[in-house]
Tab-separated table of C-alpha atoms in Angstrom:
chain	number	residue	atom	x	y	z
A	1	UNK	CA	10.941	-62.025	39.894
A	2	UNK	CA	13.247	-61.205	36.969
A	3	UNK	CA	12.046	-61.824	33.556
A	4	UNK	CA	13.929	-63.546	31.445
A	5	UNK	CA	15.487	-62.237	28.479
A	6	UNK	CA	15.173	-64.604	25.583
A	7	UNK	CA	18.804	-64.599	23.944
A	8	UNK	CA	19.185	-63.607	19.865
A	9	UNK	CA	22.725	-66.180	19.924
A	10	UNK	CA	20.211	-69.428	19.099
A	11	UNK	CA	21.592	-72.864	17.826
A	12	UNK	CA	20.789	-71.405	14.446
A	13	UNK	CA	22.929	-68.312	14.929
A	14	UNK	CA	25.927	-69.749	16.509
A	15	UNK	CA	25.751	-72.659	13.098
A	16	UNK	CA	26.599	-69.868	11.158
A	17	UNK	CA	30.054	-69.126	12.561
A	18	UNK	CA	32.972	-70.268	10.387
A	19	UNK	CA	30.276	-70.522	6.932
A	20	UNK	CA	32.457	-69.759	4.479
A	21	UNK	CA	31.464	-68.291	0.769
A	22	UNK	CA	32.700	-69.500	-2.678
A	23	UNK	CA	36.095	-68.148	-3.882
A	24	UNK	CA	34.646	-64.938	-6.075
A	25	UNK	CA	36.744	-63.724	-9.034
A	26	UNK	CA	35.854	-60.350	-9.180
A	27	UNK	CA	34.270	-58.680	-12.744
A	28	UNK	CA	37.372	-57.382	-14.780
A	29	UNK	CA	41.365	-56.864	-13.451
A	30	UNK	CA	43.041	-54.007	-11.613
A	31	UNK	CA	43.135	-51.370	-14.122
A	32	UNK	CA	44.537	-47.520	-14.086
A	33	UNK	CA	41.453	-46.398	-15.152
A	34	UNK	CA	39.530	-47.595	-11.955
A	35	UNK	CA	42.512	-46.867	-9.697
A	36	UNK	CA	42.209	-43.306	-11.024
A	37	UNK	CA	38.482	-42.700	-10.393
A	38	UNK	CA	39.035	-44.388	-6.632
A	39	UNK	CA	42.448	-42.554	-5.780
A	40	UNK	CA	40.769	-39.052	-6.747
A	41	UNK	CA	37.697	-40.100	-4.610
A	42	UNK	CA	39.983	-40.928	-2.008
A	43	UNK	CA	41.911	-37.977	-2.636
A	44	UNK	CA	45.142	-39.540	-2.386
A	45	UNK	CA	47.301	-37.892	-4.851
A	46	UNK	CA	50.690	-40.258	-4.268
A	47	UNK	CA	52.546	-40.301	-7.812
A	48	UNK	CA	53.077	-44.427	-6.951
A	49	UNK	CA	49.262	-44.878	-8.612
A	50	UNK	CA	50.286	-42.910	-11.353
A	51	UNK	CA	53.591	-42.383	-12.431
A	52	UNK	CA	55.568	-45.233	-13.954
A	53	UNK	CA	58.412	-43.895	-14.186
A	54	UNK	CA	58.911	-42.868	-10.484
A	55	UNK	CA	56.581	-46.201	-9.514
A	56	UNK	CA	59.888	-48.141	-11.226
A	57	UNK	CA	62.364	-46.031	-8.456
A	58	UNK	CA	60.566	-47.732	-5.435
A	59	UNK	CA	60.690	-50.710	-3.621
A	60	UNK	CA	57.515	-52.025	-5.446
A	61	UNK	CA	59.111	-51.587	-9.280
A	62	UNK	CA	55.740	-50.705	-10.708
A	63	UNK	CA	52.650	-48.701	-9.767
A	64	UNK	CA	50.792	-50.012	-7.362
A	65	UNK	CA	47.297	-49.452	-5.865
A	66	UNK	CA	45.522	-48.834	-2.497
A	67	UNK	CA	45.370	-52.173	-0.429
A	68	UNK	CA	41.366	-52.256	-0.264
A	69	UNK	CA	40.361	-50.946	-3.534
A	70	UNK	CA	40.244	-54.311	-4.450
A	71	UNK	CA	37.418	-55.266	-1.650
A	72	UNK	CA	35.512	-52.945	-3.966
A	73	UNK	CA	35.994	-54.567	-6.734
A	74	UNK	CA	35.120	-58.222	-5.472
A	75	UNK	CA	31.718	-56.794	-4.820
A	76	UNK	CA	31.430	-55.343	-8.646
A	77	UNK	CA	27.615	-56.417	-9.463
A	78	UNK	CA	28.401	-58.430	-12.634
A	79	UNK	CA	27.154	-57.638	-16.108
A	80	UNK	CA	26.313	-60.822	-16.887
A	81	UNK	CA	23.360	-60.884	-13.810
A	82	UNK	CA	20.040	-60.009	-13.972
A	83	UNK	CA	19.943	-56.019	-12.440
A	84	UNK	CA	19.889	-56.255	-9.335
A	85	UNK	CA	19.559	-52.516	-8.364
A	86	UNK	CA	16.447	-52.687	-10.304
A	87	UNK	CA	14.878	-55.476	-9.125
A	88	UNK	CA	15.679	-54.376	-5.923
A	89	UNK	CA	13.155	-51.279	-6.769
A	90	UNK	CA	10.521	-53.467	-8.195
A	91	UNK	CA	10.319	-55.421	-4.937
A	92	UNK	CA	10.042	-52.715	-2.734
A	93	UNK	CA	10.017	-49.161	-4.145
A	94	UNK	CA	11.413	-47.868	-0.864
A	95	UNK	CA	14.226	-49.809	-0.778
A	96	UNK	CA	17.308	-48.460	0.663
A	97	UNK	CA	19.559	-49.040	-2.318
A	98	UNK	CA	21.434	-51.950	-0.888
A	99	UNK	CA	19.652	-54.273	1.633
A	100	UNK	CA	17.904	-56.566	-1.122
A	101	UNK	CA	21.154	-55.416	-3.524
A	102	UNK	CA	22.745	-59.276	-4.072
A	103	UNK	CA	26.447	-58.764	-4.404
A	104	UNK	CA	29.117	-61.807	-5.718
A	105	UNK	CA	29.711	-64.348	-3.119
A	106	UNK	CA	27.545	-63.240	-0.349
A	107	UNK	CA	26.682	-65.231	2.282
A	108	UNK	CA	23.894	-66.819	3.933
A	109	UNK	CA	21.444	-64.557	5.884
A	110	UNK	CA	22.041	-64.867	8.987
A	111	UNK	CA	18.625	-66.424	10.534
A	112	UNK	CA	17.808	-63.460	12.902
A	113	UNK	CA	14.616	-61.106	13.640
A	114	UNK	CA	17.474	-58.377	14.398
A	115	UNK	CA	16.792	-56.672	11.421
A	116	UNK	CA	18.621	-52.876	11.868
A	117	UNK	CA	21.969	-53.603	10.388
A	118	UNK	CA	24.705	-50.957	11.918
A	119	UNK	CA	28.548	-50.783	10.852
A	120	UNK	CA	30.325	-51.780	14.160
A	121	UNK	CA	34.069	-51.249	12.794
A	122	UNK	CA	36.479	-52.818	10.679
A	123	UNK	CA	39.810	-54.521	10.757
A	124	UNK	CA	42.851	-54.734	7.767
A	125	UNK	CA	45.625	-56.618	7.306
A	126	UNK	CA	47.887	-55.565	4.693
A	127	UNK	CA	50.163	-57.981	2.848
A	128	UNK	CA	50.290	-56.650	-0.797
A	129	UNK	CA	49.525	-53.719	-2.888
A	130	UNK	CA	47.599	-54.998	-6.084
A	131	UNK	CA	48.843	-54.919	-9.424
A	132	UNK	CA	47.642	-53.060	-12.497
A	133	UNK	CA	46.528	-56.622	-14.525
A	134	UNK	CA	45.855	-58.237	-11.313
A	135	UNK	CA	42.778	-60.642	-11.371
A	136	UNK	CA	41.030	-60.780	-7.580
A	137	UNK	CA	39.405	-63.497	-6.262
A	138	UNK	CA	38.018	-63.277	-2.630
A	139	UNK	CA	36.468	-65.536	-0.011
A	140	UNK	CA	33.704	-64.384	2.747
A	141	UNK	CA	33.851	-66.335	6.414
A	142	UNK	CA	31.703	-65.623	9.045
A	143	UNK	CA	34.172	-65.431	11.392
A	144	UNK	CA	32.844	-64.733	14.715
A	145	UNK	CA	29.247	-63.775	16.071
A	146	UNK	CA	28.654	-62.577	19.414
A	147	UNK	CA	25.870	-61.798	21.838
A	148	UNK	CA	25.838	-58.362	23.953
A	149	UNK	CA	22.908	-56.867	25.754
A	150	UNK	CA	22.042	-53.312	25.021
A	151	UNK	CA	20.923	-50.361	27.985
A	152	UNK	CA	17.752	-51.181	27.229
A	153	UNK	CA	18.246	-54.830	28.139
A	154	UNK	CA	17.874	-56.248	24.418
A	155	UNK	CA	19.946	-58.646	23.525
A	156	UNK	CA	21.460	-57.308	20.277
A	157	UNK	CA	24.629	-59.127	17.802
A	158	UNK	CA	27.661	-58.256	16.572
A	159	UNK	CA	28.712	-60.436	13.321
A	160	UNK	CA	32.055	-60.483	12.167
A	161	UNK	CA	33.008	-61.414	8.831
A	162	UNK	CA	36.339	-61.734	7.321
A	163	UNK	CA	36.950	-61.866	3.681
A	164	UNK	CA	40.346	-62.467	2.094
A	165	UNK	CA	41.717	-61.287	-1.045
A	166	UNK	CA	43.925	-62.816	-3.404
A	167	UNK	CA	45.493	-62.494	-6.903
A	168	UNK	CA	45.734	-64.611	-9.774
A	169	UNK	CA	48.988	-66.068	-8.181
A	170	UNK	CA	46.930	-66.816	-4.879
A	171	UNK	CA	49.620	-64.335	-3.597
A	172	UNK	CA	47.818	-63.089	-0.509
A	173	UNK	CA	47.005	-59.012	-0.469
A	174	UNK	CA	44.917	-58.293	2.399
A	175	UNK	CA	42.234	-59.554	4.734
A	176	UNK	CA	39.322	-57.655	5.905
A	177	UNK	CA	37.190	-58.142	8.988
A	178	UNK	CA	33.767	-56.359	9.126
A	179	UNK	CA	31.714	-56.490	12.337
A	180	UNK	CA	28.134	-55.253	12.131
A	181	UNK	CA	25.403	-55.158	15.031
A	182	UNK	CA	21.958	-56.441	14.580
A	183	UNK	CA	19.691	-55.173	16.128
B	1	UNK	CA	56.544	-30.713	13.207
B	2	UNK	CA	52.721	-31.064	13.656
B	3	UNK	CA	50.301	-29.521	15.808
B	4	UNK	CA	49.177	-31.358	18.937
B	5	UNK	CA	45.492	-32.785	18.298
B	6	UNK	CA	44.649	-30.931	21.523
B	7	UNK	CA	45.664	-27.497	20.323
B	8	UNK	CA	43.936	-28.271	17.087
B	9	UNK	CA	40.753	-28.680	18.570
B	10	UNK	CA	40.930	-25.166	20.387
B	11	UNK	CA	40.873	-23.646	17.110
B	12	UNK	CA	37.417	-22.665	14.975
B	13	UNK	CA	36.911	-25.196	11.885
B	14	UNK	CA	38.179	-22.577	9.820
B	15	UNK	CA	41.712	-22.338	11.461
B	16	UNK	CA	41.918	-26.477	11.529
B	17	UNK	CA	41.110	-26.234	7.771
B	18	UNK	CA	43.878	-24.054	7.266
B	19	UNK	CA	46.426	-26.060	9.319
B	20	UNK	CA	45.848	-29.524	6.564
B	21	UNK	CA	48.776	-31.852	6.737
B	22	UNK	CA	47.538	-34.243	3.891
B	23	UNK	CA	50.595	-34.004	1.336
B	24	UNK	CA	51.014	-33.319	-2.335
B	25	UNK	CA	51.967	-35.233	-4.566
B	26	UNK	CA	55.127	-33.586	-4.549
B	27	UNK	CA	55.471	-34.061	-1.250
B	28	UNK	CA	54.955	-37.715	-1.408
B	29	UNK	CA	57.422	-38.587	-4.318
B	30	UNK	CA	60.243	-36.331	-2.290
B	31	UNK	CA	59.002	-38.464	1.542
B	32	UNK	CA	62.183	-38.966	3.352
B	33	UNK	CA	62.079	-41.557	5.515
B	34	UNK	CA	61.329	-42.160	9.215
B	35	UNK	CA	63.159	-44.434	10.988
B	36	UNK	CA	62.194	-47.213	13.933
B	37	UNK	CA	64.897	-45.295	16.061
B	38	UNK	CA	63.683	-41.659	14.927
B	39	UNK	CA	60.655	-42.157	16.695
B	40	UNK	CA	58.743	-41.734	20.428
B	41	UNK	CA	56.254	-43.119	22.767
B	42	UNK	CA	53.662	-40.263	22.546
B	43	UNK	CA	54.698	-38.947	19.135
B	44	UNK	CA	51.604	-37.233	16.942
B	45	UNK	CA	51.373	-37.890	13.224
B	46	UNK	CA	50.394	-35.483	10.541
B	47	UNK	CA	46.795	-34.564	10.829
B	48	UNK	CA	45.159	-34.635	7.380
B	49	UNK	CA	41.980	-32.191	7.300
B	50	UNK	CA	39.053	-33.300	4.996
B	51	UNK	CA	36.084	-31.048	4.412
B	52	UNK	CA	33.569	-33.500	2.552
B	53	UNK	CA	30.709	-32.044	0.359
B	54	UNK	CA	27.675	-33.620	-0.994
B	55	UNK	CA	29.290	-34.026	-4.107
B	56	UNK	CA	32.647	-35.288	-2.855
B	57	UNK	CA	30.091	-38.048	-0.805
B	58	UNK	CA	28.768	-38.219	-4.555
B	59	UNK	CA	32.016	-39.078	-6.058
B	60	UNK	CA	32.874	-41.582	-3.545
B	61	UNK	CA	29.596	-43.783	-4.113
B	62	UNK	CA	29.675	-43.753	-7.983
B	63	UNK	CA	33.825	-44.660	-7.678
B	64	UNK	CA	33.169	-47.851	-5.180
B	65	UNK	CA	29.434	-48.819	-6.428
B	66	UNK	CA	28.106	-48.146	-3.348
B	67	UNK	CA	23.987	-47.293	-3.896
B	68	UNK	CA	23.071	-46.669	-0.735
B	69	UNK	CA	20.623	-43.830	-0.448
B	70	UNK	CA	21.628	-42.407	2.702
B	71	UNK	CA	25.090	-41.125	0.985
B	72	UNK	CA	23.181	-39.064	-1.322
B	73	UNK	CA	19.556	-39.196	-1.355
B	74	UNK	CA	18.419	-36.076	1.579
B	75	UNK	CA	15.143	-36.302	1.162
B	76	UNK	CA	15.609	-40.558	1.949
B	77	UNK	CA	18.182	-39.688	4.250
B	78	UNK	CA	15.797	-37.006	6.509
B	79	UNK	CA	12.643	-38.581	5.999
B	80	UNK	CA	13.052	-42.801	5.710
B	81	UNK	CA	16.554	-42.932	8.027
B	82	UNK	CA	15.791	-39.906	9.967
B	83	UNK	CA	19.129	-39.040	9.614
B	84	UNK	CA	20.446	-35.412	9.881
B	85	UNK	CA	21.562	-35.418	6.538
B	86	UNK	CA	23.299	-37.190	4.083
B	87	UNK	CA	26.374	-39.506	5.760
B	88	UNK	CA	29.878	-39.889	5.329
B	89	UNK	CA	30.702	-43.319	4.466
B	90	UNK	CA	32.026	-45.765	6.789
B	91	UNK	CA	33.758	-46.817	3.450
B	92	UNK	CA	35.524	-43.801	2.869
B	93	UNK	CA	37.039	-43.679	6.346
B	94	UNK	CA	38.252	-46.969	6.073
B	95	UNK	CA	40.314	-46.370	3.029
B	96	UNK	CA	42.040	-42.788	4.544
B	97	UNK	CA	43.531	-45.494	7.411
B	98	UNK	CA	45.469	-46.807	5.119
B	99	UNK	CA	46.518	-44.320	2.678
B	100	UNK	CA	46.840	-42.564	6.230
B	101	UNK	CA	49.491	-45.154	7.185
B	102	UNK	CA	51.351	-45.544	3.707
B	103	UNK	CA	51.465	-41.613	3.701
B	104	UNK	CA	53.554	-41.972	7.096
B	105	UNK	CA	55.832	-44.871	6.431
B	106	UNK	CA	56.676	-43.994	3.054
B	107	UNK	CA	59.152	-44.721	1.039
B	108	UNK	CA	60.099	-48.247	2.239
B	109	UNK	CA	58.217	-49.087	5.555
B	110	UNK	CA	54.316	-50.836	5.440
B	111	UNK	CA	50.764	-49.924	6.701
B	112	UNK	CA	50.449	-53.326	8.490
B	113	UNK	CA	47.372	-53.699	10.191
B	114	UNK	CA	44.636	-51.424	11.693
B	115	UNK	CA	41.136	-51.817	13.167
B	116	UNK	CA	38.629	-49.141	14.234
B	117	UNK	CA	34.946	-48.560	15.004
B	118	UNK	CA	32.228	-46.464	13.304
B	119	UNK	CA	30.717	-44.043	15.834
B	120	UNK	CA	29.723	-41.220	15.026
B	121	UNK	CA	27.537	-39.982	11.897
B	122	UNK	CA	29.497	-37.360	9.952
B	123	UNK	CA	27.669	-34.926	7.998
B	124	UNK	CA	28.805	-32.782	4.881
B	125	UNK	CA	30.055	-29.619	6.712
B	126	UNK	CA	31.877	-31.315	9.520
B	127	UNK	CA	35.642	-30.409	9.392
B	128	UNK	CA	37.571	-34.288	9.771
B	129	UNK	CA	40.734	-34.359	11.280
B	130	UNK	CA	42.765	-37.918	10.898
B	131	UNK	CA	45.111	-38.528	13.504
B	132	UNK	CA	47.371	-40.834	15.306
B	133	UNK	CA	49.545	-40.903	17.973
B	134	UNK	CA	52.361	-43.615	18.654
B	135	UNK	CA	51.571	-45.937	22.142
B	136	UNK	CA	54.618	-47.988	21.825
B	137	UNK	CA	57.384	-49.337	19.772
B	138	UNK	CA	59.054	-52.699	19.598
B	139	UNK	CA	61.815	-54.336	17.764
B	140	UNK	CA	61.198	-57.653	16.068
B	141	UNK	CA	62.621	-59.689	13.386
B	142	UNK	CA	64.577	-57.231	11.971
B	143	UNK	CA	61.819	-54.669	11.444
B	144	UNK	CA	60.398	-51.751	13.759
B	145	UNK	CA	56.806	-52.009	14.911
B	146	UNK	CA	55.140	-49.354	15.655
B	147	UNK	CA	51.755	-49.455	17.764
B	148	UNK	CA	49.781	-46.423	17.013
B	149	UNK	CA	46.001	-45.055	18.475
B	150	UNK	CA	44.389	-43.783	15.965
B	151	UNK	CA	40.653	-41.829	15.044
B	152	UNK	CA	38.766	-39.061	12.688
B	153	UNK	CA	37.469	-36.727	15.022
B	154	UNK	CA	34.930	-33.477	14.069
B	155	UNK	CA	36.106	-30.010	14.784
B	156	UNK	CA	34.198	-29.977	17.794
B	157	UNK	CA	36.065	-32.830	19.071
B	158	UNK	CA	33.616	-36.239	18.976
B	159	UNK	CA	35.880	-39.405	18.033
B	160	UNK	CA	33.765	-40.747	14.873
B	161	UNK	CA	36.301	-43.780	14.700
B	162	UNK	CA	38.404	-44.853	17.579
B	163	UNK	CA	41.153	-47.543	16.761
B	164	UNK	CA	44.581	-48.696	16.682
B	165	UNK	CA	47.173	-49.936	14.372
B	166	UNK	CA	50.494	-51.426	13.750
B	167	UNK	CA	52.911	-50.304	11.118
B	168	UNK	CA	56.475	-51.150	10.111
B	169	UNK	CA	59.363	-48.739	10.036
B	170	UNK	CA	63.035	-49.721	8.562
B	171	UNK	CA	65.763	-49.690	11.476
B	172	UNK	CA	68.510	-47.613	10.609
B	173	UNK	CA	71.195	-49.990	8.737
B	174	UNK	CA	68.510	-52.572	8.902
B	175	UNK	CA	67.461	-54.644	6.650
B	176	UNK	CA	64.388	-54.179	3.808
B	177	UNK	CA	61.009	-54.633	5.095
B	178	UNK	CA	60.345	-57.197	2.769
B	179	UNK	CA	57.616	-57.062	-0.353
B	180	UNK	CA	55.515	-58.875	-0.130
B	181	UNK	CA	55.275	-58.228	3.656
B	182	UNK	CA	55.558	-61.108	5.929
B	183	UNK	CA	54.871	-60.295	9.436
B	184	UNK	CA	57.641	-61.235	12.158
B	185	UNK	CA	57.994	-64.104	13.803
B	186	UNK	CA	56.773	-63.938	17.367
């Protein structure tokens, strides 16, 4: 007799595939000053971040800035919140630094016991390098969320979810797609 | 003309430190560029080296906001996570891919698309190659793709982040890749 395994895709689950978030204007606009502190951290030293003069010589006519420095941005913890890194602390002393950490335009929890959050991978699409003034607004999906079964025969869940990124001109600039496992 | 990732990985992580790719800035204002036609099914690209510290890991949490302990706490990292150490960001990794692919298409071709996995955990002391290696080429609305399998592997050779990716090259006496890019038509 096999036992059965019970499966972690329930009718709750699979309802949160295609959610989508609010649009999110990010704290603040592309500045040099932040493109600076990520391109050293990066350590991308490409004169198009910081040079105008050369910046003007290529195709984009002004200095641009890495594609997905604005996904960093979108998920700036606002000023105008209650701290959440604190609270975080004051809830559980232990805490990880980020699970209870409420960022802009999150979404839902997905309704789950699997618990252990794992990054799976990540997908970009590139469409536009940001501008230095640029405001960014973004938009979270759960995009797809699927069921696999692990050696040990647990059912475990991979959750994708996109987010899209967008200037002040709704010009698109990227798209991201994050999958994580829960196990 | 770059070192095969195989003979790389024969060498000590000393040596593969010593044979970093990853351009200056120099280098990237003077980038001549490479052509749809210029290029080969099996082709390597330049293998950047990265050496991360504790305090580059530092840097990179404070620049993106990131909190989480595991990038810089040890003592949360070894005893809550069990982990062997503080970890390289996932983050971080996924922002060389496309400075990675700019780097290579530079001055007037585009870092497309790309997607890639997390596997491994990466450690301050591991020596980080980034590579990539062309799989096939196509012609299509004016504009050279270019498929490409790329990873960051550790001096002693484990794949911490197996993927692929698409990027655009000029043809010769082609037209501009346009800018805003707008993907071909199928």
């Amino acid at each position: 007799m096999t036992q059965q395994t019970q499966t972690a895709l329930t009718p709750e689950v699979k309802a949160m595939i295609g959610v989508t978030g609010d649009v999110v204007e990010a704290w603040g606009v592309v500045d040099a000053e932040y493109l600076r502190r990520f391109t050293q951290a990066v350590m991308d030293p490409d004169p198009r971040y910081w040079d105008q003069e050369f910046a003007k010589t290529t195709p984009y006519g002004e200095i641009i800035t890495p594609p997905i420095m604005v996904s960093y941005m979108a998920s700036r913890i606002r000023p105008d919140q209650e701290d959440p890194i604190t609270k975080a602390f004051e809830e559980d002393p232990m805490s990880d630094g980020i699970g209870r950490v409420s960022r802009p335009g999150s979404l839902p929890r997905v309704p789950t016991n699997l618990i252990r959050v794992l990054n799976a991978g990540n997908e970009l699409e590139i469409y536009k390098y940001p501008s230095i003034g640029d405001k960014v607004f973004s938009q979270h999906k759960y995009s797809d969320i699927r069921e696999r079964v692990g050696r040990d025969g647990s059912p475990f869940l991979i959750v994708t979810t996109e987010t899209t990124y967008k200037n002040q001109k709704d010009e698109l600039l990227c798209i991201t797609r994050a999958s994580s496992i829960r196990r | 003309m770059t070192i095969a990732l195989e003979e790389l990985l024969k060498l000590s992580a000393e040596e593969i430190w010593a044979r970093n790719e990853r351009p200056t800035a120099q280098q990237l204002r003077d980038k001549q560029q490479t052509f749809y036609e210029d290029i080969d099914e099996g082709m390597e690209l330049p293998k950047y080296i990265y050496r991360p510290t504790p305090t580059h890991l530092f840097r990179w949490s404070a620049a993106i906001e990131n909190f989480h302990r595991i990038h810089y706490d040890l003592d949360f990292g070894l005893n809550h996570d069990k982990n062997p150490s503080i970890l390289v960001h996932g983050s971080w990794k996924q922002s060389v891919v496309p400075q990675y692919l700019k780097d290579w298409t530079l001055p007037k071709g585009w870092p497309w698309k790309a997607q890639f996995e997390h596997r491994a955990m990466l450690v301050p002391g591991d020596v980080l190659i980034m590579w990539g290696r062309v799989t096939g080429k196509q012609e299509k609305g004016g504009m050279g793709l270019i498929d490409l399998e790329i990873g960051m592997k550790t001096h002693d050779g484990i794949e911490s982040m197996p993927g692929s990716a698409t990027v655009v090259l000029p043809l010769k006496g082609g037209p501009d890749i346009p800018y805003p890019f707008v993907p071909p038509k199928d």
